[in-house]
XYZ file of C-alpha atoms in Angstrom:
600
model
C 110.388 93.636 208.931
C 114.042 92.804 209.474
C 114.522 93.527 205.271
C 112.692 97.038 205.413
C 115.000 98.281 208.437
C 117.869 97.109 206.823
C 116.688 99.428 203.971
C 115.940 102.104 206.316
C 119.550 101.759 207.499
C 121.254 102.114 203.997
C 118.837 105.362 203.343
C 119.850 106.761 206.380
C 123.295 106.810 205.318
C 122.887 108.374 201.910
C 120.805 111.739 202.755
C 122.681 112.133 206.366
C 123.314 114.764 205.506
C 119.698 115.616 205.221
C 118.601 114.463 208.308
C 116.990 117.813 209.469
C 114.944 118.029 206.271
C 113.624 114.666 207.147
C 112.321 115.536 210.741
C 110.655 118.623 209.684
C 108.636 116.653 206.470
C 107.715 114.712 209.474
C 106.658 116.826 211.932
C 104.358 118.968 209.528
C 102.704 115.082 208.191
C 101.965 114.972 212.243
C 100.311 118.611 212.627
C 98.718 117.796 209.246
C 96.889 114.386 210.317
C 96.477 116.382 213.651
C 94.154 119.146 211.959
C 92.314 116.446 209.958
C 91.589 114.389 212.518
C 90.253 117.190 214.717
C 88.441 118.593 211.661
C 86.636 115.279 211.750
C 85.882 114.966 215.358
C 83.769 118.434 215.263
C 81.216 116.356 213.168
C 80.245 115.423 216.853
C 79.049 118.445 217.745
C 77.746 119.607 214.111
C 75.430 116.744 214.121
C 74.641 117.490 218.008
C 73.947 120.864 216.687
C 71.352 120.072 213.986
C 69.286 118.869 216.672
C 69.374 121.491 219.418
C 67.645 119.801 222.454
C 69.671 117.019 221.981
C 73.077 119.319 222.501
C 72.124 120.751 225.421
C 70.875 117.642 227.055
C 73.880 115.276 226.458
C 75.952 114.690 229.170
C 78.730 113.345 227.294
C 82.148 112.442 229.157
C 85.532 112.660 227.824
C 86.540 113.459 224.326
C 83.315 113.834 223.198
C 82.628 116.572 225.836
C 85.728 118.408 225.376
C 84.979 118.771 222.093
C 81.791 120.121 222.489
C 82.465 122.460 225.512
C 83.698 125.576 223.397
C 80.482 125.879 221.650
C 78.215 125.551 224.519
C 78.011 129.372 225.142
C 76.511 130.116 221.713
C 72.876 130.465 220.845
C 71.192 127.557 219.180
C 71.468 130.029 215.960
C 74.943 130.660 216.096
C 75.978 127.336 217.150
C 75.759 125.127 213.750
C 77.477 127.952 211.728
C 80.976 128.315 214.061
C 81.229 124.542 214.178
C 81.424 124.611 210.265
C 83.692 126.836 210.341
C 85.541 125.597 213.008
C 85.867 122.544 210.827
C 86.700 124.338 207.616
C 89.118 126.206 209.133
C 90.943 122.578 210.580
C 90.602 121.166 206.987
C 92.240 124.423 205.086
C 94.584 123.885 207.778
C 95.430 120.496 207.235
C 95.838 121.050 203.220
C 98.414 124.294 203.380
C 100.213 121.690 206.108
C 99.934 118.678 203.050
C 101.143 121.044 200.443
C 103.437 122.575 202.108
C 105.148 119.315 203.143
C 104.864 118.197 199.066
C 106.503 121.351 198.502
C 109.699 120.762 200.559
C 109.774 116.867 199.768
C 109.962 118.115 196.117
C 112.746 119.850 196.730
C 114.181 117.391 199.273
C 114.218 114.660 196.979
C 115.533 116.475 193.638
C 118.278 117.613 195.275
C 119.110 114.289 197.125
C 118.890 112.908 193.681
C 121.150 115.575 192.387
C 123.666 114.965 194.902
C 123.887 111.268 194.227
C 123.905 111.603 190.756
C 127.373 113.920 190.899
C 128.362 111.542 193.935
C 128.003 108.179 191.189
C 129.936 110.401 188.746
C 132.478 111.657 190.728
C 132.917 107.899 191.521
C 133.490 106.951 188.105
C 136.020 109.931 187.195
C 138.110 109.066 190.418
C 138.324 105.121 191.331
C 141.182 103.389 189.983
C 140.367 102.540 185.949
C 141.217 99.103 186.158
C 137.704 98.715 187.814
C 135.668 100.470 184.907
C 137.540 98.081 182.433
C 136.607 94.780 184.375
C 132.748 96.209 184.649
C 130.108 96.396 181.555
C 129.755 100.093 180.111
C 125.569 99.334 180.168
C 125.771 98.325 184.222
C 127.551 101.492 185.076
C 125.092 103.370 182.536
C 122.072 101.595 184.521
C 123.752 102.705 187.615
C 124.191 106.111 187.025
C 120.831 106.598 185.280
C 118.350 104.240 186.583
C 119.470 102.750 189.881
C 119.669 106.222 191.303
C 116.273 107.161 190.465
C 115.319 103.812 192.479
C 117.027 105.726 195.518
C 114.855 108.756 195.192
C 112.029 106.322 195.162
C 112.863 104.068 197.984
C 113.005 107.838 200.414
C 109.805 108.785 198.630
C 107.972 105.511 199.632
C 110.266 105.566 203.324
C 109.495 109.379 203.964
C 105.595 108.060 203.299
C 105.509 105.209 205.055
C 106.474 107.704 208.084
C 103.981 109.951 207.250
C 101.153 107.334 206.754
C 102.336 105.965 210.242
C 101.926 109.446 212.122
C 98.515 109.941 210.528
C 98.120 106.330 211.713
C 99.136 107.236 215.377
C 96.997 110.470 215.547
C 93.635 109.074 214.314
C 94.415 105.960 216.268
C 94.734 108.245 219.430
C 91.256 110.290 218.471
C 89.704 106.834 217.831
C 90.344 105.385 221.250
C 89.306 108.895 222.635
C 85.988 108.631 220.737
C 85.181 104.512 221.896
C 87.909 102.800 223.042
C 86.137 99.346 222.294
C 85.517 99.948 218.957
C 88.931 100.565 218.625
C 90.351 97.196 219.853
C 87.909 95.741 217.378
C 88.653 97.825 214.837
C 92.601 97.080 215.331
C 92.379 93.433 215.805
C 90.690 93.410 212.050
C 93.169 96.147 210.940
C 96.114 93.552 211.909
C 94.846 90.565 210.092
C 93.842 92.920 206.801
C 97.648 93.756 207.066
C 99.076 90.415 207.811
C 96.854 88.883 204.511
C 98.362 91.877 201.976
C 101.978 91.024 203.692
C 101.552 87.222 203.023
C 100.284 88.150 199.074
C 103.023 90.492 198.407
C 106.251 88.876 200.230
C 107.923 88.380 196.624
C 108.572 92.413 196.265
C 112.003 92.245 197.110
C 113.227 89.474 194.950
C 111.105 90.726 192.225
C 112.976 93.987 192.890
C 116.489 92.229 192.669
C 115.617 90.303 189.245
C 114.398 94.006 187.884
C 117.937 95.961 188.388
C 119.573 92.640 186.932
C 117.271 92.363 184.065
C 117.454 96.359 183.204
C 120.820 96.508 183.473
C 121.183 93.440 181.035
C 119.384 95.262 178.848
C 121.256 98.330 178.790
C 124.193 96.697 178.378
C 122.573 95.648 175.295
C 121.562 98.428 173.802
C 124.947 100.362 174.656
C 126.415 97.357 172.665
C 124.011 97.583 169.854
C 124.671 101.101 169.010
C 128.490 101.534 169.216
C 128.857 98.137 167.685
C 126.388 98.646 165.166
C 128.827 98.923 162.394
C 130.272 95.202 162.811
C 127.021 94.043 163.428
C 125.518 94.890 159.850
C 129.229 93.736 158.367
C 128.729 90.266 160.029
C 125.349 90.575 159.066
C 124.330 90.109 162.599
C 121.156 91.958 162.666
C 118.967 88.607 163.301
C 120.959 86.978 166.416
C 121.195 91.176 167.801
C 117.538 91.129 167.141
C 117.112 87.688 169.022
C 119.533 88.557 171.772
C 117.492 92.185 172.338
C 114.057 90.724 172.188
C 114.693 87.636 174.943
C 116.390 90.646 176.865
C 113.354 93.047 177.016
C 111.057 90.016 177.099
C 112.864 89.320 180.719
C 112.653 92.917 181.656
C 108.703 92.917 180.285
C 108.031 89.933 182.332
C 109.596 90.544 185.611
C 108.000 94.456 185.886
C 104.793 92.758 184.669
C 104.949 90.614 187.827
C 105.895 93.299 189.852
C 103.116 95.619 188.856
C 100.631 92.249 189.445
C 101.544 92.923 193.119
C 101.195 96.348 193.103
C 97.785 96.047 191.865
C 96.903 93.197 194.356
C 97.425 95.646 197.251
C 94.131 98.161 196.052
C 91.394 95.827 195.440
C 92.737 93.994 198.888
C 92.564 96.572 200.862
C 89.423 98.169 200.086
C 87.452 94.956 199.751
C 88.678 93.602 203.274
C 88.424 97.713 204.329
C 84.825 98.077 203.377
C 83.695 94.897 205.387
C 85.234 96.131 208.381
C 83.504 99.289 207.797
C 80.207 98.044 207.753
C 80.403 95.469 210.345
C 81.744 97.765 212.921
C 78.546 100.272 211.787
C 76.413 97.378 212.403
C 77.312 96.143 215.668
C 78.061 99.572 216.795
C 74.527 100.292 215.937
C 72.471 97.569 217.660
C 74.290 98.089 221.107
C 73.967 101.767 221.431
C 71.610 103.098 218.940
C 71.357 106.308 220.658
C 74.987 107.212 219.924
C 74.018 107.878 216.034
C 76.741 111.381 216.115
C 79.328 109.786 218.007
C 79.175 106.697 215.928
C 78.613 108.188 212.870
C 81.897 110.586 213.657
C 83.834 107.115 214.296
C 83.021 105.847 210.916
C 83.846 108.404 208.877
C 87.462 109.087 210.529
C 88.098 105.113 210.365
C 86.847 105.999 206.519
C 89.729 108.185 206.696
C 92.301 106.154 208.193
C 91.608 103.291 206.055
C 93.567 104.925 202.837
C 96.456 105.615 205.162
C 96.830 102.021 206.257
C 96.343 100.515 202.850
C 99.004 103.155 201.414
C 101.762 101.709 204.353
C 101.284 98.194 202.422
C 101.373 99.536 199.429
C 104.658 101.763 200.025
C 106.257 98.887 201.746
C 105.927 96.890 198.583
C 107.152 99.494 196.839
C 110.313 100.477 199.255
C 110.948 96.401 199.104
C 110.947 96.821 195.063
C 113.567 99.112 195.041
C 116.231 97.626 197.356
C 118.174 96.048 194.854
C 118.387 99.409 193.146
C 119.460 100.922 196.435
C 122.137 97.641 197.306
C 123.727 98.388 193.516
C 124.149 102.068 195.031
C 125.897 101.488 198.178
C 127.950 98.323 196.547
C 129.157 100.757 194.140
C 130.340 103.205 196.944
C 132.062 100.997 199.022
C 135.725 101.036 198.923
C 136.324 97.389 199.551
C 137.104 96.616 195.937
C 137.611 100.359 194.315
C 141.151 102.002 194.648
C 141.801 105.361 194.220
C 144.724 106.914 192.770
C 146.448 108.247 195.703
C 147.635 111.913 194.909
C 150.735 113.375 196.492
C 151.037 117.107 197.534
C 154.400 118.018 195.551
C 153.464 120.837 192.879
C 154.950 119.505 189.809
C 156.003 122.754 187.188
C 157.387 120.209 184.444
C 160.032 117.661 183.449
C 163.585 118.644 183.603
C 165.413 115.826 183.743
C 163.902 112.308 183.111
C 161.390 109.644 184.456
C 162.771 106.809 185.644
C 161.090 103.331 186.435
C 162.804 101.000 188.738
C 161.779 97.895 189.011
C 158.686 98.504 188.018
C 155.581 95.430 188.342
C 152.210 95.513 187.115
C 149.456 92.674 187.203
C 145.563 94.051 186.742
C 144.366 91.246 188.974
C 145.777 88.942 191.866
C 146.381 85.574 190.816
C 147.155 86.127 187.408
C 150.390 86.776 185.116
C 151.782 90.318 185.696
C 151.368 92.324 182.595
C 154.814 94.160 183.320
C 157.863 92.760 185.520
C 160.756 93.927 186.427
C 161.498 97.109 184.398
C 163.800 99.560 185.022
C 164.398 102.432 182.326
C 164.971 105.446 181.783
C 162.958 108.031 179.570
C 165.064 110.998 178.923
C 163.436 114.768 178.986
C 163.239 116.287 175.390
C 164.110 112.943 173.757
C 161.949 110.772 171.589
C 161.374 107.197 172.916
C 159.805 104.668 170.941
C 158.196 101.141 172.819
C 157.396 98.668 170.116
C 157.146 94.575 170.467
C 154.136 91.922 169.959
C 151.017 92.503 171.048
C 150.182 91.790 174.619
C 153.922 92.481 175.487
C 152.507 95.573 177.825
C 153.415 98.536 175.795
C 149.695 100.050 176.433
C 150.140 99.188 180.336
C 153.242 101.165 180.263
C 151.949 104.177 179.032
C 148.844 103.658 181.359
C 151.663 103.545 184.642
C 152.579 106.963 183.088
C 149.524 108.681 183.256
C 148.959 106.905 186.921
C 145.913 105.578 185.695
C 147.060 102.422 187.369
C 148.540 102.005 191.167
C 151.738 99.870 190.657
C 152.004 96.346 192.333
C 156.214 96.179 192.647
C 158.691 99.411 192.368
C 159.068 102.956 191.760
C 158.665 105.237 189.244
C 160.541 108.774 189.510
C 160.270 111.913 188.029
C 163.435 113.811 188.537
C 164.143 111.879 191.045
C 160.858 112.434 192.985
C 158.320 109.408 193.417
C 155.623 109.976 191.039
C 153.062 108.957 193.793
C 153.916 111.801 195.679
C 153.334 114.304 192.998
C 149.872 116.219 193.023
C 148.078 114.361 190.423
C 146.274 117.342 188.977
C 149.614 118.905 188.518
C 151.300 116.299 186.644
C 148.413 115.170 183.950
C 148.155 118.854 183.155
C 151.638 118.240 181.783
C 150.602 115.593 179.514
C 148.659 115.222 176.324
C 148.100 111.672 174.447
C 147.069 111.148 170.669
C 145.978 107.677 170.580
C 144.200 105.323 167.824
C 141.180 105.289 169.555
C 141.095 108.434 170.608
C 137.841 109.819 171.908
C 136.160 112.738 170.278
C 132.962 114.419 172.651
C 129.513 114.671 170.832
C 130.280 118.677 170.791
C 131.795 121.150 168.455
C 135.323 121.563 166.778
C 135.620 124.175 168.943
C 135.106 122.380 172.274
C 136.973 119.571 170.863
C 140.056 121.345 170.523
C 139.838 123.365 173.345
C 138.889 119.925 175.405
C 142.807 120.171 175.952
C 143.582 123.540 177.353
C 140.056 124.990 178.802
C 140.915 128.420 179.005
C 142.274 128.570 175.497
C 141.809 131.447 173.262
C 140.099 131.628 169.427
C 143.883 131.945 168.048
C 145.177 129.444 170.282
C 142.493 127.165 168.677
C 143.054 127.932 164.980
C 146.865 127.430 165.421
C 146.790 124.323 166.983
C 144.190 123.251 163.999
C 146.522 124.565 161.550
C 150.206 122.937 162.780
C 147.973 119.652 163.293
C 146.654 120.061 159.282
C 143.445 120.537 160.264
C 142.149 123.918 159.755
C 141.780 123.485 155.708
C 138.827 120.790 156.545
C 137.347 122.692 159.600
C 137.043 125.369 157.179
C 135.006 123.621 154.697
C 132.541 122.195 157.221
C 128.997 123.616 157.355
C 129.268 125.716 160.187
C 133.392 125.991 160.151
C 134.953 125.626 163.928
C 131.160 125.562 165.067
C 130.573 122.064 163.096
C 128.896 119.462 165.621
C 131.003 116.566 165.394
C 128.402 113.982 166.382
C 128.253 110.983 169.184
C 132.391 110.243 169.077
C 133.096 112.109 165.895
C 130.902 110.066 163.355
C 130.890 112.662 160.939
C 134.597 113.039 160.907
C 136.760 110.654 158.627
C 139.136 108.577 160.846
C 141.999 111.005 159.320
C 140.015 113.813 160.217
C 139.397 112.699 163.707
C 143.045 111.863 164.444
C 144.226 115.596 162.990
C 141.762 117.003 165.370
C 142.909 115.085 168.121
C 146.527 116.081 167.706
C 145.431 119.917 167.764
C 143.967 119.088 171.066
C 147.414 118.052 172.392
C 149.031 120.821 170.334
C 146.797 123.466 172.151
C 147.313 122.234 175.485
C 151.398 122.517 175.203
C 152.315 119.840 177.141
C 155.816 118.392 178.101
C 155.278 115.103 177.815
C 153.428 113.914 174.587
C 152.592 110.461 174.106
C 151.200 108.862 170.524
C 149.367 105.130 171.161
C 150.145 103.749 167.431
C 148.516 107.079 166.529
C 148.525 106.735 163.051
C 148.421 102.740 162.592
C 144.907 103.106 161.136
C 145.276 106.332 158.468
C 145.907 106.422 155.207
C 149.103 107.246 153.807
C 148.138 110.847 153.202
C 146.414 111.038 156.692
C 149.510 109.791 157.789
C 151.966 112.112 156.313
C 150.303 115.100 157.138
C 150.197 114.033 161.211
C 153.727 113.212 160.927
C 154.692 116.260 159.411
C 152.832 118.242 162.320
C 154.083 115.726 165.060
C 158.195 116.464 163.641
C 157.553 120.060 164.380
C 155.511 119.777 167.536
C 158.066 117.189 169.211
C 160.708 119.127 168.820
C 162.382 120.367 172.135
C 159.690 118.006 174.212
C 159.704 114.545 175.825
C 157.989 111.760 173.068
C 156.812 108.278 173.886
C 155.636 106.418 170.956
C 153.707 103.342 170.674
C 153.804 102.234 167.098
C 153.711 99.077 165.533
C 154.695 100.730 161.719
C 158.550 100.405 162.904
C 159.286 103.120 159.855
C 157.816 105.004 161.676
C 160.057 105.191 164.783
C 163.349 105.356 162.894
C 164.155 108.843 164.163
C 163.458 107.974 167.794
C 166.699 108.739 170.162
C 165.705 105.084 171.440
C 163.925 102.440 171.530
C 162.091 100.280 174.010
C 161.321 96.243 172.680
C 158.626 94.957 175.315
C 157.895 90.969 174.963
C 155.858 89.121 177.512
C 156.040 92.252 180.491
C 159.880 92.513 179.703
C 161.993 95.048 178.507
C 163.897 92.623 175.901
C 166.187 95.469 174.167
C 167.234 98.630 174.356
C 168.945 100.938 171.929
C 168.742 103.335 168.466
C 167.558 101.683 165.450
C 171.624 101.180 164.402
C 172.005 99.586 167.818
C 168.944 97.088 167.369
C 169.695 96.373 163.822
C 172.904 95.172 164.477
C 171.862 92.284 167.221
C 170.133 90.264 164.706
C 167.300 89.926 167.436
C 163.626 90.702 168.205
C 163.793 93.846 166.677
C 165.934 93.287 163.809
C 163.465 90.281 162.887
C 160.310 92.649 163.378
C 162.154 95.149 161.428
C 162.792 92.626 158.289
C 159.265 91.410 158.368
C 158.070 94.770 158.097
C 160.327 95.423 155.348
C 160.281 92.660 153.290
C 155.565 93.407 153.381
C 156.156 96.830 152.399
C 158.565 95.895 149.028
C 155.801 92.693 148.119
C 152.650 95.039 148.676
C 154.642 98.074 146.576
């Protein structure tokens, strides 16, 4: 008990904002089991009334003669035929009540489910990115898609639990109004039926808990097998996948098999228990009174009635305890404990004009371990071209990443124009920046939407001349369906050239002031290559450049350049400067060099 109102708690919280929808689904399950059960309690006087002496002779007390005192002014021909419809008219009742209520708990639910569903997402645009790195692409997948859905479950069993409990309440009420001493009986039996299904099904939640794990193991696994199904087939992989999938969905297979095995052991429990307390009570009901056939009769067939509703309140309890570790993974992944946000300042930012400077500046994704950046102070100029190169690992990436505040930083400052970029609106300064990376990200869309991706609002000849200064319009062109090609899931039909040209017009069409490349062109071909740097000379020009690049000929242009080793800024200068000190640089430099002439 202490489990399910715990649960109860954690729903609460989620549809609060729906509190009023849940009182009125309520109240109209209450007027609902109210009709039915006085729909049922007129079979008192419609079997009275089949037998005329016999209604006008009984001298019933209480319920019973309250329920027949409205009809006692009618003829004996009369009588029989406004009790029926007295009765239909309770059940018709009842029904528009019950589909009415289905009606609004449709729409109750969807749009709680809606509402989380943006409320997950909005989650995962906004919290600090460091926490979707550390987590698995499949659990945030399951999250989004399946634990959710276990929310909406968990209120519909809750919400009819509730409902099964007022029904419970009302005929319980009418019962004791009918013969209070069946009743105790009857309860008493009720209890122990209730305590037995309990006792069977106890292992609900845990069975619940091993589900989300399982299912989200798997997801994780196929979100693996699809992107990565390129280096799986190269490795020739496709057994150990194979093995890896099938013990996977065997777990998933065998813990929802066990979990349905309870499900089903709450029916054929219930009704088999249900049907001997039936009888009995007809029975001994019967050889103490056996006058009281109508009343008696009436008392069975409501108990008949109430009998579905008490077996349902086991069998949604089992199912509400499934689904709390679908509804834990929910409100874990909404609590702030362990989930920064970018903080976002409330300066409008219009655009660089003089420099961004970082001072002092720390980094370390996690506490405990090695900082990723320490202790760098530079200065990137407005409408200059600076290039960061070094090892790998040296924190070149993480740099960039402190640029686009996707990061909050542990130690220093960074300034724009000598404003702290922390208290710049966010929104403000990303629009002002457009990366080309080597991974870059194309949508399963069109061209179209691709390019456009960077500046919403722009218009068809915005579009073509971005796709023609980034060398990409000849190929759009020859595409089935031209700018309205579908690219595919992240641009599989595109060539890796083709992807990276139409990546650049997307930060060409956007205009922005600050344009950063992440080894952008490492991966091309030399004629991919050429082509992007021809467009990225031309676009540059007059705007601030960061380049990541590990092809140093690359960089030899750049008005300076950043050498990052081990977090550390370890030399600063032009490519003259950095030649001369025989260092880092100047060794990187030769390497590269000397590779080129032996490979030519």
């Amino acid at each position: 008990m202490i489990g399910e109102l715990r649960l109860v708690r954690k729903l609460m919280l989620l549809i609060r904002s729906y509190n009023w929808v849940v009182f009125i689904i309520i109240g109209l399950g209450i007027l609902a089991s109210l009709a039915e059960g006085i729909g049922i309690s007129l079979m008192v006087p419609l079997l009275q009334s089949l037998e005329a002496e016999a209604f006008q002779s009984t001298q019933q007390q209480g319920w019973i003669s309250i329920l027949e005192s409205p009809f006692q002014g009618f003829s004996v021909e009369h009588r029989l035929a406004i009790v029926a419809v007295a009765m239909t008219v309770a059940i018709l009742l009842k029904n528009v009540l019950v589909y009415t209520n289905k009606a609004l708990f449709g729409w109750f639910k969807h749009q709680v489910g809606h509402r989380l569903r943006s409320k997950i997402f909005n989650q995962l645009l906004n919290i600090n990115y460091n926490y979707l790195e550390a987590k698995d692409s499949g659990e945030l997948l399951n999250l989004l898609a399946g634990e959710s859905w276990q929310v909406i479950r968990a209120l519909e069993m809750l919400v009819n639990i509730v409902i099964s409990l007022c029904t419970l309440v009302v005929f319980t009420v009418l019962l004791l109004l009918l013969s209070w001493r069946l009743m105790v009986l009857v309860s008493f039996l009720t209890l122990l039926i209730s305590v037995i299904v309990q006792q069977v099904t106890r292992r609900a939640k845990a069975l619940g808990q091993q589900t989300v794990k399982a299912n989200s193991q798997l997801t994780t696994l196929m979100c693996e097998g699809l992107t990565g199904m390129q280096t799986i087939r190269a490795f020739n992989r496709e057994g150990y996948e194979q093995q890896r999938f099938d013990e996977s969905s065997n777990l998933v297979k065998k813990t929802f098999w066990q979990l349905e095995l309870l499900y089903g052991a709450v029916d054929p429990l219930h009704e088999g228990l249900s049907t001997f307390l039936v009888v009995g009570v007809l029975v001994i009901s019967l050889l103490r009174d056996p006058t009281a056939l109508s009343a008696i009769l009436t008392f069975m067939f409501m108990l008949y009635r109430l009998q579905p509703h008490i077996k349902l309140i086991d069998f949604y309890r089992v199912n509400l305890l499934a689904t709390e570790g679908g509804v834990q993974a929910v409100m874990e992944f909404f609590n702030s404990h362990d989930k920064n946000h970018p903080i976002t300042g409330y300066k409008a930012f219009s655009g660089l004009q003089h420099k961004i400077a970082f001072d002092k500046v720390s980094f370390g994704y996690s506490k405990g371990k090695s900082l990723a950046l320490e202790n760098i102070s530079v200065d990137i100029p407005h409408g200059q071209t600076t290039a960061i190169v070094g090892p790998s690992g040296g924190g070149k990436s993480t740099l960039i990443k402190l640029i686009c505040r996707f990061y909050n930083l542990t130690e220093g400052e960074i300034y724009v124009d000598g404003v702290s970029l922390d208290s710049l609106n966010l929104h403000d300064w990303r629009e002002r920046i457009a990366i080309v990376s080597q991974d870059i990200h194309i949508f399963s869309s069109t061209i179209r939407e691709n390019i456009a991706y960077g500046k919403l609002e722009a218009t068809e000849a915005e579009i073509i001349a971005a796709a023609k200064q980034a060398h990409a319009h000849e190929f759009i062109l020859e595409l089935p369906f031209g700018y309205d090609t579908p690219v595919g899931e992240r641009g599989t039909r595109l060539s890796g050239g083709q992807r990276q040209r139409l990546a650049l017009a997307r930060a060409i069409v956007r205009n922005p002031d600050i344009l950063i490349l992440d080894e952008a062109t490492n991966a091309l071909d030399t004629l991919s290559e050429n082509l992007i740097q021809q467009a990225l000379e031309i676009f540059s020009q007059e705007r601030t450049v960061i380049v990541i690049a590990h092809r140093l000929s690359t960089i030899e242009q750049a008005d300076q350049i950043l050498v990052l080793k081990d977090g550390q800024i370890v030399e600063q200068g032009n490519l003259p400067q950095l030649l001369e000190n025989k260092s880092l640089f100047n060794q990187l430099y030769q390497l590269q060099y000397r590779n080129a002439l032996s490979n030519s």
